[in-house]
Amino acid sequence: MRAAALDHFGGVENIHLAQLPVPEPGPDEVLLRVESAGVGAWDPYEREGEFAKMFGTRPTFPYVLGSDGAGTVAAVGAQVHRFKEGDHAYALALTNPKGGFYAEYAAVKADQVSPIPKKLTVEQAGVMPSDALTALRGLDEILKLQKGESLMVFGAGGGIGHLAVQLAKRIGARVFAVASGDDGVALAKRLGADAVANGRKDDIEAAARAFGGLDAALVTAGGEATDRALRAMKKNGRVAWPNGVEPVPNAPSGVKVQNYDIEPSPQQLEKLNRLIESGPFEVHVAHVFPLDKAADAHRELDKHYLGKLALRPQ
Ligand SMILES: NC(=O)c1ccc[n+]([C@@H]2O[C@H](COP(=O)([O-])OP(=O)(O)OC[C@H]3O[C@@H](n4cnc5c(N)ncnc54)[C@H](OP(=O)(O)O)[C@@H]3O)[C@@H](O)[C@H]2O)c1
């Protein structure tokens, strides 16, 4: 199969097209013919070898990046009964020892594979899983967001943020979205945010106070504007941010601030699919790159774009 692979960790110039064997699915795995792969904001970190250091793994090369993907089931292991050849599915796997989704095929543990909700295209499903499950865990398990509460989504035009806006509306929260640029503001409005501000130029603290203050905040980008916005948190307010956000958000004393990681589970995937199916839902794909342009996709990560970037391996 064709894959965008690394012979060693390092800069973007190390990503190159390679011919690799199709991975063999184990008894509890699904072999996916990958038609869409997500390019994650964290992929450069993995490309540089930082995940291998962090998790203490011993990676082998050629190394294939990509923790999100979707496509058609090509084969299943003997213990897998939920999927059969020909099903459309999406999946996630961070630092998969059998290789990531920047490839024509990927073998993934079946408990991290899900049917594609009807209203999503394969392309959308492939870029969604990590950011959607991170958004959902932040809102549901960390912030314990309740109907009627006011929530700020900071970074609302980004991968996690644009999905969080929609999931928070499903939960019944009042959403104040802080997005980057006029295009980010327009996207967040279209996705149903109750109020939207441009975090690159507006006075976010004033806008958040005009919104009535904030019970909770999901922060996906850090910096001075973030910390200023957090001054509008109510006493005993809650802030959640996924590890990776830098600089680390600072909130006034009395506000509970919690960082967290994605913890994928079949139950969460089911919950996500139910929430997606229960109303309109958009996974915004800004740009799609062919597999041999994976390095360009990594360069694009450094620029402003909305939602997600995708690779099309097939
Ligand atoms: N720990 C975990 O389990 C986990 C899981 C997934 C992701 N993450 C991490 O979470 C972070 C966010 O991920 P992501 O996929 O959502 O990244 P992303 O797509 O880059 O989204 C971040 C968004 O924040 C925006 N932003 C930056 N400064 C802003 C400001 N002052 N005002 C308004 N918007 C602003 C960015 O806009 P621009 O386009 O202008 O830059 C971008 O749209 C990353 O660090 C990622 O690695 C962690």
mmCIF file of C-alpha atoms and ligand atoms in Angstrom:
data_model
loop_
_atom_site.group_PDB
_atom_site.id
_atom_site.type_symbol
_atom_site.label_atom_id
_atom_site.label_comp_id
_atom_site.label_asym_id
_atom_site.label_seq_id
_atom_site.Cartn_x
_atom_site.Cartn_y
_atom_site.Cartn_z
ATOM 1 C CA MET A 1 0.000 0.000 0.000
ATOM 2 C CA ARG A 2 0.962 3.639 -0.295
ATOM 3 C CA ALA A 3 1.601 5.513 2.941
ATOM 4 C CA ALA A 4 2.990 8.892 3.991
ATOM 5 C CA ALA A 5 5.785 7.678 6.235
ATOM 6 C CA LEU A 6 8.781 8.820 8.270
ATOM 7 C CA ASP A 7 12.171 7.081 8.319
ATOM 8 C CA HIS A 8 12.998 9.017 11.474
ATOM 9 C CA PHE A 9 11.343 11.656 13.623
ATOM 10 C CA GLY A 10 11.930 15.294 12.761
ATOM 11 C CA GLY A 11 10.794 18.155 10.569
ATOM 12 C CA VAL A 12 8.095 18.233 7.934
ATOM 13 C CA GLU A 13 10.618 17.441 5.175
ATOM 14 C CA ASN A 14 10.881 13.898 6.558
ATOM 15 C CA ILE A 15 7.352 12.929 5.493
ATOM 16 C CA HIS A 16 7.571 10.978 2.242
ATOM 17 C CA LEU A 17 5.489 8.579 0.196
ATOM 18 C CA ALA A 18 6.460 4.918 0.731
ATOM 19 C CA GLN A 19 5.273 1.475 -0.350
ATOM 20 C CA LEU A 20 4.569 -0.551 2.789
ATOM 21 C CA PRO A 21 2.911 -3.905 3.499
ATOM 22 C CA VAL A 22 -0.815 -3.736 4.304
ATOM 23 C CA PRO A 23 -1.046 -4.236 8.112
ATOM 24 C CA GLU A 24 -2.418 -7.605 9.281
ATOM 25 C CA PRO A 25 -5.478 -7.168 11.515
ATOM 26 C CA GLY A 26 -5.205 -9.041 14.840
ATOM 27 C CA PRO A 27 -8.128 -11.096 16.193
ATOM 28 C CA ASP A 28 -9.689 -8.019 17.891
ATOM 29 C CA GLU A 29 -8.949 -5.600 15.050
ATOM 30 C CA VAL A 30 -10.581 -4.156 11.972
ATOM 31 C CA LEU A 31 -8.669 -3.480 8.756
ATOM 32 C CA LEU A 32 -9.925 -0.218 7.324
ATOM 33 C CA ARG A 33 -9.452 0.866 3.712
ATOM 34 C CA VAL A 34 -8.746 4.511 4.555
ATOM 35 C CA GLU A 35 -10.622 7.027 2.409
ATOM 36 C CA SER A 36 -10.196 10.032 4.714
ATOM 37 C CA ALA A 37 -7.556 10.695 7.347
ATOM 38 C CA GLY A 38 -7.531 13.584 9.796
ATOM 39 C CA VAL A 39 -4.467 15.792 10.089
ATOM 40 C CA GLY A 40 -4.405 16.682 13.777
ATOM 41 C CA ALA A 41 -3.036 19.832 15.403
ATOM 42 C CA TRP A 42 -0.937 17.381 17.491
ATOM 43 C CA ASP A 43 0.521 15.470 14.514
ATOM 44 C CA PRO A 44 3.671 17.641 14.256
ATOM 45 C CA TYR A 45 4.355 16.825 17.915
ATOM 46 C CA GLU A 46 4.150 13.116 17.103
ATOM 47 C CA ARG A 47 6.238 13.682 13.946
ATOM 48 C CA GLU A 48 8.978 15.237 16.093
ATOM 49 C CA GLY A 49 9.013 12.118 18.300
ATOM 50 C CA GLU A 50 7.514 13.821 21.341
ATOM 51 C CA PHE A 51 4.706 11.270 21.872
ATOM 52 C CA ALA A 52 7.239 8.426 21.762
ATOM 53 C CA LYS A 53 9.193 10.208 24.513
ATOM 54 C CA MET A 54 6.081 11.039 26.502
ATOM 55 C CA PHE A 55 4.605 7.518 26.358
ATOM 56 C CA GLY A 56 8.006 5.780 26.579
ATOM 57 C CA THR A 57 7.254 3.715 23.453
ATOM 58 C CA ARG A 58 9.824 2.149 21.133
ATOM 59 C CA PRO A 59 8.599 3.140 17.697
ATOM 60 C CA THR A 60 9.664 1.271 14.577
ATOM 61 C CA PHE A 61 10.291 2.835 11.168
ATOM 62 C CA PRO A 62 8.957 3.445 8.590
ATOM 63 C CA TYR A 63 6.505 5.191 10.926
ATOM 64 C CA VAL A 64 3.038 6.182 9.713
ATOM 65 C CA LEU A 65 1.325 9.154 11.401
ATOM 66 C CA GLY A 66 -2.389 9.781 11.692
ATOM 67 C CA SER A 67 -4.695 9.113 14.642
ATOM 68 C CA ASP A 68 -8.080 9.639 12.907
ATOM 69 C CA GLY A 69 -9.570 8.024 9.831
ATOM 70 C CA ALA A 70 -12.617 6.675 8.052
ATOM 71 C CA GLY A 71 -13.353 4.407 5.123
ATOM 72 C CA THR A 72 -14.563 0.923 4.297
ATOM 73 C CA VAL A 73 -13.970 -2.226 6.357
ATOM 74 C CA ALA A 74 -11.665 -4.462 4.298
ATOM 75 C CA ALA A 75 -11.334 -7.348 6.798
ATOM 76 C CA VAL A 76 -12.094 -8.158 10.424
ATOM 77 C CA GLY A 77 -10.300 -10.321 13.017
ATOM 78 C CA ALA A 78 -11.864 -13.562 14.260
ATOM 79 C CA GLN A 79 -13.245 -12.001 17.466
ATOM 80 C CA VAL A 80 -14.887 -9.030 15.734
ATOM 81 C CA HIS A 81 -18.631 -9.413 15.169
ATOM 82 C CA ARG A 82 -19.851 -5.780 15.129
ATOM 83 C CA PHE A 83 -18.382 -5.061 11.686
ATOM 84 C CA LYS A 84 -18.165 -6.889 8.387
ATOM 85 C CA GLU A 85 -16.341 -6.313 5.122
ATOM 86 C CA GLY A 86 -17.889 -3.426 3.188
ATOM 87 C CA ASP A 87 -19.209 -1.479 6.230
ATOM 88 C CA HIS A 88 -18.425 2.223 6.366
ATOM 89 C CA ALA A 89 -16.687 3.129 9.604
ATOM 90 C CA TYR A 90 -14.571 5.738 11.338
ATOM 91 C CA ALA A 91 -11.876 5.055 13.892
ATOM 92 C CA LEU A 92 -9.205 6.564 16.082
ATOM 93 C CA ALA A 93 -5.918 5.240 17.373
ATOM 94 C CA LEU A 94 -3.163 7.386 18.833
ATOM 95 C CA THR A 95 0.378 6.117 18.151
ATOM 96 C CA ASN A 96 -0.942 2.846 16.714
ATOM 97 C CA PRO A 97 1.976 0.350 16.632
ATOM 98 C CA LYS A 98 0.491 -1.077 13.401
ATOM 99 C CA GLY A 99 0.697 2.334 11.732
ATOM 100 C CA GLY A 100 -1.533 5.400 11.518
ATOM 101 C CA PHE A 101 -4.156 6.555 9.017
ATOM 102 C CA TYR A 102 -1.836 8.400 6.614
ATOM 103 C CA ALA A 103 -1.999 5.217 4.526
ATOM 104 C CA GLU A 104 -4.288 3.294 2.213
ATOM 105 C CA TYR A 105 -5.013 0.768 4.988
ATOM 106 C CA ALA A 106 -4.927 0.800 8.802
ATOM 107 C CA ALA A 107 -5.537 -1.999 11.333
ATOM 108 C CA VAL A 108 -7.332 -0.668 14.419
ATOM 109 C CA LYS A 109 -8.723 -2.173 17.667
ATOM 110 C CA ALA A 110 -12.427 -2.807 17.061
ATOM 111 C CA ASP A 111 -13.473 -0.974 20.250
ATOM 112 C CA GLN A 112 -12.137 2.235 18.703
ATOM 113 C CA VAL A 113 -14.111 1.768 15.482
ATOM 114 C CA SER A 114 -17.628 3.095 14.960
ATOM 115 C CA PRO A 115 -20.264 3.141 12.239
ATOM 116 C CA ILE A 116 -20.440 6.522 10.480
ATOM 117 C CA PRO A 117 -23.468 8.621 11.533
ATOM 118 C CA LYS A 118 -25.776 8.955 8.517
ATOM 119 C CA LYS A 119 -25.472 12.695 8.215
ATOM 120 C CA LEU A 120 -21.681 12.695 7.899
ATOM 121 C CA THR A 121 -19.685 12.032 4.759
ATOM 122 C CA VAL A 122 -16.718 9.651 4.953
ATOM 123 C CA GLU A 123 -14.467 12.681 4.541
ATOM 124 C CA GLN A 124 -16.017 14.407 7.571
ATOM 125 C CA ALA A 125 -16.027 11.243 9.681
ATOM 126 C CA GLY A 126 -12.319 10.719 9.044
ATOM 127 C CA VAL A 127 -11.247 14.034 10.521
ATOM 128 C CA MET A 128 -13.651 14.077 13.437
ATOM 129 C CA PRO A 129 -12.994 11.391 16.087
ATOM 130 C CA SER A 130 -10.179 12.723 18.311
ATOM 131 C CA ASP A 131 -11.412 16.312 18.352
ATOM 132 C CA ALA A 132 -15.064 15.305 18.825
ATOM 133 C CA LEU A 133 -14.303 12.943 21.704
ATOM 134 C CA THR A 134 -12.045 15.582 23.281
ATOM 135 C CA ALA A 135 -14.845 18.150 22.981
ATOM 136 C CA LEU A 136 -17.417 15.729 24.382
ATOM 137 C CA ARG A 137 -15.278 14.619 27.340
ATOM 138 C CA GLY A 138 -14.481 18.248 28.176
ATOM 139 C CA LEU A 139 -18.134 19.299 28.175
ATOM 140 C CA ASP A 140 -19.688 16.186 29.632
ATOM 141 C CA GLU A 141 -17.231 14.555 32.042
ATOM 142 C CA ILE A 142 -14.911 17.410 33.024
ATOM 143 C CA LEU A 143 -17.165 20.479 33.029
ATOM 144 C CA LYS A 144 -20.344 18.463 33.708
ATOM 145 C CA LEU A 145 -22.133 21.072 31.621
ATOM 146 C CA GLN A 146 -25.832 21.497 32.466
ATOM 147 C CA LYS A 147 -28.761 22.695 30.436
ATOM 148 C CA GLY A 148 -29.181 26.482 30.701
ATOM 149 C CA GLU A 149 -25.597 27.162 31.823
ATOM 150 C CA SER A 150 -23.458 29.743 30.039
ATOM 151 C CA LEU A 151 -20.383 28.264 28.374
ATOM 152 C CA MET A 152 -17.492 29.940 26.590
ATOM 153 C CA VAL A 153 -15.829 27.931 23.824
ATOM 154 C CA PHE A 154 -12.459 29.605 23.267
ATOM 155 C CA GLY A 155 -11.048 28.650 19.838
ATOM 156 C CA ALA A 156 -14.516 28.042 18.409
ATOM 157 C CA GLY A 157 -13.324 27.998 14.775
ATOM 158 C CA GLY A 158 -10.828 25.191 15.420
ATOM 159 C CA GLY A 159 -11.030 21.409 15.359
ATOM 160 C CA ILE A 160 -12.279 20.843 18.903
ATOM 161 C CA GLY A 161 -13.987 24.219 19.193
ATOM 162 C CA HIS A 162 -16.370 24.058 16.226
ATOM 163 C CA LEU A 163 -17.569 20.613 17.337
ATOM 164 C CA ALA A 164 -17.834 21.738 20.979
ATOM 165 C CA VAL A 165 -20.135 24.616 20.007
ATOM 166 C CA GLN A 166 -22.584 22.166 18.435
ATOM 167 C CA LEU A 167 -22.355 19.534 21.197
ATOM 168 C CA ALA A 168 -22.850 22.203 23.878
ATOM 169 C CA LYS A 169 -25.992 23.453 22.113
ATOM 170 C CA ARG A 170 -27.296 19.855 22.080
ATOM 171 C CA ILE A 171 -26.699 19.674 25.842
ATOM 172 C CA GLY A 172 -28.806 22.847 26.144
ATOM 173 C CA ALA A 173 -26.133 25.336 27.191
ATOM 174 C CA ARG A 174 -25.995 29.011 26.202
ATOM 175 C CA VAL A 175 -22.836 29.268 24.109
ATOM 176 C CA PHE A 176 -20.499 32.243 23.863
ATOM 177 C CA ALA A 177 -18.048 31.379 21.090
ATOM 178 C CA VAL A 178 -14.654 33.053 20.724
ATOM 179 C CA ALA A 179 -13.283 32.391 17.259
ATOM 180 C CA SER A 180 -10.323 33.628 15.227
ATOM 181 C CA GLY A 181 -11.000 35.972 12.311
ATOM 182 C CA ASP A 182 -14.191 37.047 10.541
ATOM 183 C CA ASP A 183 -14.475 33.611 8.927
ATOM 184 C CA GLY A 184 -14.237 31.912 12.342
ATOM 185 C CA VAL A 185 -16.921 34.238 13.698
ATOM 186 C CA ALA A 186 -19.191 33.432 10.746
ATOM 187 C CA LEU A 187 -18.667 29.671 11.208
ATOM 188 C CA ALA A 188 -19.455 29.779 14.940
ATOM 189 C CA LYS A 189 -22.643 31.789 14.252
ATOM 190 C CA ARG A 190 -23.729 29.314 11.593
ATOM 191 C CA LEU A 191 -23.123 26.419 13.995
ATOM 192 C CA GLY A 192 -25.583 27.896 16.485
ATOM 193 C CA ALA A 193 -23.534 29.863 19.032
ATOM 194 C CA ASP A 194 -25.725 32.338 20.938
ATOM 195 C CA ALA A 195 -23.056 35.051 20.847
ATOM 196 C CA VAL A 196 -19.745 35.211 19.005
ATOM 197 C CA ALA A 197 -16.641 37.382 19.328
ATOM 198 C CA ASN A 198 -13.365 37.610 17.439
ATOM 199 C CA GLY A 199 -10.602 36.661 19.889
ATOM 200 C CA ARG A 200 -7.969 38.298 17.698
ATOM 201 C CA LYS A 201 -9.415 41.793 18.001
ATOM 202 C CA ASP A 202 -12.515 42.158 20.197
ATOM 203 C CA ASP A 203 -12.620 42.916 23.918
ATOM 204 C CA ILE A 204 -13.543 39.382 24.937
ATOM 205 C CA GLU A 205 -13.839 40.100 28.641
ATOM 206 C CA ALA A 206 -16.399 42.827 27.958
ATOM 207 C CA ALA A 207 -18.258 40.614 25.484
ATOM 208 C CA ALA A 208 -18.319 37.729 27.992
ATOM 209 C CA ARG A 209 -19.625 40.036 30.731
ATOM 210 C CA ALA A 210 -22.287 41.359 28.359
ATOM 211 C CA PHE A 211 -23.265 37.705 27.837
ATOM 212 C CA GLY A 212 -23.997 37.567 31.582
ATOM 213 C CA GLY A 213 -20.733 36.013 32.783
ATOM 214 C CA LEU A 214 -19.619 32.414 32.368
ATOM 215 C CA ASP A 215 -20.470 29.286 34.337
ATOM 216 C CA ALA A 216 -18.032 27.170 32.354
ATOM 217 C CA ALA A 217 -15.369 27.437 29.656
ATOM 218 C CA LEU A 218 -13.747 24.975 27.272
ATOM 219 C CA VAL A 219 -10.405 26.442 26.226
ATOM 220 C CA THR A 220 -8.629 25.149 23.110
ATOM 221 C CA ALA A 221 -6.135 27.999 22.651
ATOM 222 C CA GLY A 222 -4.113 29.793 25.298
ATOM 223 C CA GLY A 223 -2.618 33.290 25.592
ATOM 224 C CA GLU A 224 -3.316 36.771 26.812
ATOM 225 C CA ALA A 225 -6.768 36.975 25.185
ATOM 226 C CA THR A 226 -7.751 33.665 26.828
ATOM 227 C CA ASP A 227 -6.676 34.792 30.281
ATOM 228 C CA ARG A 228 -8.494 38.109 29.857
ATOM 229 C CA ALA A 229 -11.666 36.292 28.795
ATOM 230 C CA LEU A 230 -11.445 34.018 31.847
ATOM 231 C CA ARG A 231 -11.801 37.081 34.101
ATOM 232 C CA ALA A 232 -15.493 36.952 33.194
ATOM 233 C CA MET A 233 -15.895 33.536 34.847
ATOM 234 C CA LYS A 234 -18.477 33.498 37.634
ATOM 235 C CA LYS A 235 -17.384 32.663 41.170
ATOM 236 C CA ASN A 236 -17.036 28.860 41.369
ATOM 237 C CA GLY A 237 -16.991 28.669 37.558
ATOM 238 C CA ARG A 238 -15.307 25.709 35.832
ATOM 239 C CA VAL A 239 -12.645 25.772 33.109
ATOM 240 C CA ALA A 240 -11.416 22.748 31.155
ATOM 241 C CA TRP A 241 -8.547 22.580 28.693
ATOM 242 C CA PRO A 242 -7.061 19.577 26.862
ATOM 243 C CA ASN A 243 -3.353 18.954 27.438
ATOM 244 C CA GLY A 244 -1.447 20.498 24.575
ATOM 245 C CA VAL A 245 -2.979 23.984 24.886
ATOM 246 C CA GLU A 246 -0.193 26.515 25.317
ATOM 247 C CA PRO A 247 0.328 28.797 27.122
ATOM 248 C CA VAL A 248 -1.576 27.109 29.939
ATOM 249 C CA PRO A 249 -4.760 29.079 30.751
ATOM 250 C CA ASN A 250 -4.846 31.207 33.909
ATOM 251 C CA ALA A 251 -8.146 31.892 35.637
ATOM 252 C CA PRO A 252 -8.917 34.082 38.667
ATOM 253 C CA SER A 253 -8.839 32.368 42.065
ATOM 254 C CA GLY A 254 -12.042 30.608 43.005
ATOM 255 C CA VAL A 255 -12.447 29.231 39.482
ATOM 256 C CA LYS A 256 -11.844 25.487 39.105
ATOM 257 C CA VAL A 257 -9.394 24.842 36.272
ATOM 258 C CA GLN A 258 -8.829 21.296 35.036
ATOM 259 C CA ASN A 259 -6.653 19.946 32.238
ATOM 260 C CA TYR A 260 -7.463 16.572 30.725
ATOM 261 C CA ASP A 261 -6.790 14.052 27.949
ATOM 262 C CA ILE A 262 -9.089 12.276 25.551
ATOM 263 C CA GLU A 263 -10.198 8.861 26.891
ATOM 264 C CA PRO A 264 -11.915 7.083 24.007
ATOM 265 C CA SER A 265 -14.381 4.305 24.801
ATOM 266 C CA PRO A 266 -17.140 2.528 22.891
ATOM 267 C CA GLN A 267 -19.678 4.214 25.213
ATOM 268 C CA GLN A 268 -18.343 7.665 24.327
ATOM 269 C CA LEU A 269 -18.388 6.858 20.624
ATOM 270 C CA GLU A 270 -22.030 5.768 20.935
ATOM 271 C CA LYS A 271 -22.918 8.895 22.885
ATOM 272 C CA LEU A 272 -21.189 11.064 20.285
ATOM 273 C CA ASN A 273 -23.043 9.347 17.437
ATOM 274 C CA ARG A 274 -26.392 9.785 19.248
ATOM 275 C CA LEU A 275 -25.729 13.497 19.774
ATOM 276 C CA ILE A 276 -24.700 13.932 16.138
ATOM 277 C CA GLU A 277 -27.808 12.121 14.881
ATOM 278 C CA SER A 278 -30.189 14.167 17.034
ATOM 279 C CA GLY A 279 -30.045 17.347 14.947
ATOM 280 C CA PRO A 280 -28.044 19.253 12.350
ATOM 281 C CA PHE A 281 -24.298 18.727 12.662
ATOM 282 C CA GLU A 282 -21.383 19.985 10.600
ATOM 283 C CA VAL A 283 -17.815 18.774 10.603
ATOM 284 C CA HIS A 284 -15.997 21.516 8.751
ATOM 285 C CA VAL A 285 -13.217 20.317 6.430
ATOM 286 C CA ALA A 286 -11.134 23.307 5.348
ATOM 287 C CA HIS A 287 -8.753 21.584 2.901
ATOM 288 C CA VAL A 288 -8.221 18.078 1.534
ATOM 289 C CA PHE A 289 -4.748 16.927 0.466
ATOM 290 C CA PRO A 290 -3.745 13.841 -1.523
ATOM 291 C CA LEU A 291 -1.462 11.427 0.330
ATOM 292 C CA ASP A 292 1.666 12.594 -1.495
ATOM 293 C CA LYS A 293 1.032 16.125 -0.190
ATOM 294 C CA ALA A 294 0.969 15.135 3.493
ATOM 295 C CA ALA A 295 3.958 17.413 4.145
ATOM 296 C CA ASP A 296 1.972 20.355 2.706
ATOM 297 C CA ALA A 297 -0.883 19.458 5.041
ATOM 298 C CA HIS A 298 1.545 19.754 7.977
ATOM 299 C CA ARG A 299 2.694 23.151 6.694
ATOM 300 C CA GLU A 300 -0.964 24.212 6.483
ATOM 301 C CA LEU A 301 -1.376 23.441 10.195
ATOM 302 C CA ASP A 302 0.749 26.512 10.930
ATOM 303 C CA LYS A 303 -1.665 28.781 9.049
ATOM 304 C CA HIS A 304 -5.156 29.993 9.843
ATOM 305 C CA TYR A 305 -7.910 27.615 8.695
ATOM 306 C CA LEU A 306 -11.299 26.588 10.032
ATOM 307 C CA GLY A 307 -12.257 23.188 11.411
ATOM 308 C CA LYS A 308 -10.046 20.373 10.180
ATOM 309 C CA LEU A 309 -7.568 19.358 7.487
ATOM 310 C CA ALA A 310 -7.929 16.013 5.702
ATOM 311 C CA LEU A 311 -5.808 13.623 3.661
ATOM 312 C CA ARG A 312 -7.357 11.472 0.946
ATOM 313 C CA PRO A 313 -5.252 8.287 0.842
ATOM 314 C CA GLN A 314 -7.234 6.460 -1.871
HETATM 315 N N1 LIG B 1 -4.969 16.126 25.332
HETATM 316 C C1 LIG B 1 -5.794 15.658 24.430
HETATM 317 O O1 LIG B 1 -6.389 14.591 24.601
HETATM 318 C C2 LIG B 1 -6.012 16.445 23.180
HETATM 319 C C3 LIG B 1 -6.850 15.954 22.172
HETATM 320 C C4 LIG B 1 -7.047 16.744 21.018
HETATM 321 C C5 LIG B 1 -6.383 17.965 20.911
HETATM 322 N N2 LIG B 1 -5.571 18.381 21.898
HETATM 323 C C6 LIG B 1 -4.881 19.675 21.847
HETATM 324 O O2 LIG B 1 -5.866 20.694 22.001
HETATM 325 C C7 LIG B 1 -5.441 21.872 21.314
HETATM 326 C C8 LIG B 1 -6.552 22.338 20.375
HETATM 327 O O3 LIG B 1 -6.770 21.329 19.410
HETATM 328 P P1 LIG B 1 -7.585 21.653 18.084
HETATM 329 O O4 LIG B 1 -7.561 20.423 17.280
HETATM 330 O O5 LIG B 1 -8.882 22.267 18.408
HETATM 331 O O6 LIG B 1 -6.611 22.764 17.443
HETATM 332 P P2 LIG B 1 -6.927 23.851 16.337
HETATM 333 O O7 LIG B 1 -7.777 23.250 15.275
HETATM 334 O O8 LIG B 1 -5.640 24.465 15.978
HETATM 335 O O9 LIG B 1 -7.860 24.916 17.095
HETATM 336 C C9 LIG B 1 -7.408 25.977 17.886
HETATM 337 C C10 LIG B 1 -8.190 27.196 17.458
HETATM 338 O O10 LIG B 1 -7.968 28.271 18.360
HETATM 339 C C11 LIG B 1 -7.901 29.443 17.576
HETATM 340 N N3 LIG B 1 -7.307 30.571 18.321
HETATM 341 C C12 LIG B 1 -6.016 30.778 18.663
HETATM 342 N N4 LIG B 1 -5.916 31.966 19.311
HETATM 343 C C13 LIG B 1 -7.158 32.509 19.342
HETATM 344 C C14 LIG B 1 -7.690 33.719 19.845
HETATM 345 N N5 LIG B 1 -6.931 34.633 20.466
HETATM 346 N N6 LIG B 1 -9.014 33.958 19.693
HETATM 347 C C15 LIG B 1 -9.807 33.058 19.070
HETATM 348 N N7 LIG B 1 -9.365 31.894 18.572
HETATM 349 C C16 LIG B 1 -8.042 31.621 18.711
HETATM 350 C C17 LIG B 1 -7.110 29.020 16.369
HETATM 351 O O11 LIG B 1 -7.250 29.969 15.321
HETATM 352 P P3 LIG B 1 -6.116 30.250 14.202
HETATM 353 O O12 LIG B 1 -6.599 29.566 12.980
HETATM 354 O O13 LIG B 1 -6.093 31.714 14.019
HETATM 355 O O14 LIG B 1 -4.827 29.699 14.727
HETATM 356 C C18 LIG B 1 -7.806 27.696 16.066
HETATM 357 O O15 LIG B 1 -8.987 27.910 15.317
HETATM 358 C C19 LIG B 1 -4.132 21.493 20.589
HETATM 359 O O16 LIG B 1 -3.064 21.903 21.397
HETATM 360 C C20 LIG B 1 -4.197 19.968 20.528
HETATM 361 O O17 LIG B 1 -2.926 19.380 20.455
HETATM 362 C C21 LIG B 1 -5.368 17.652 23.022
#
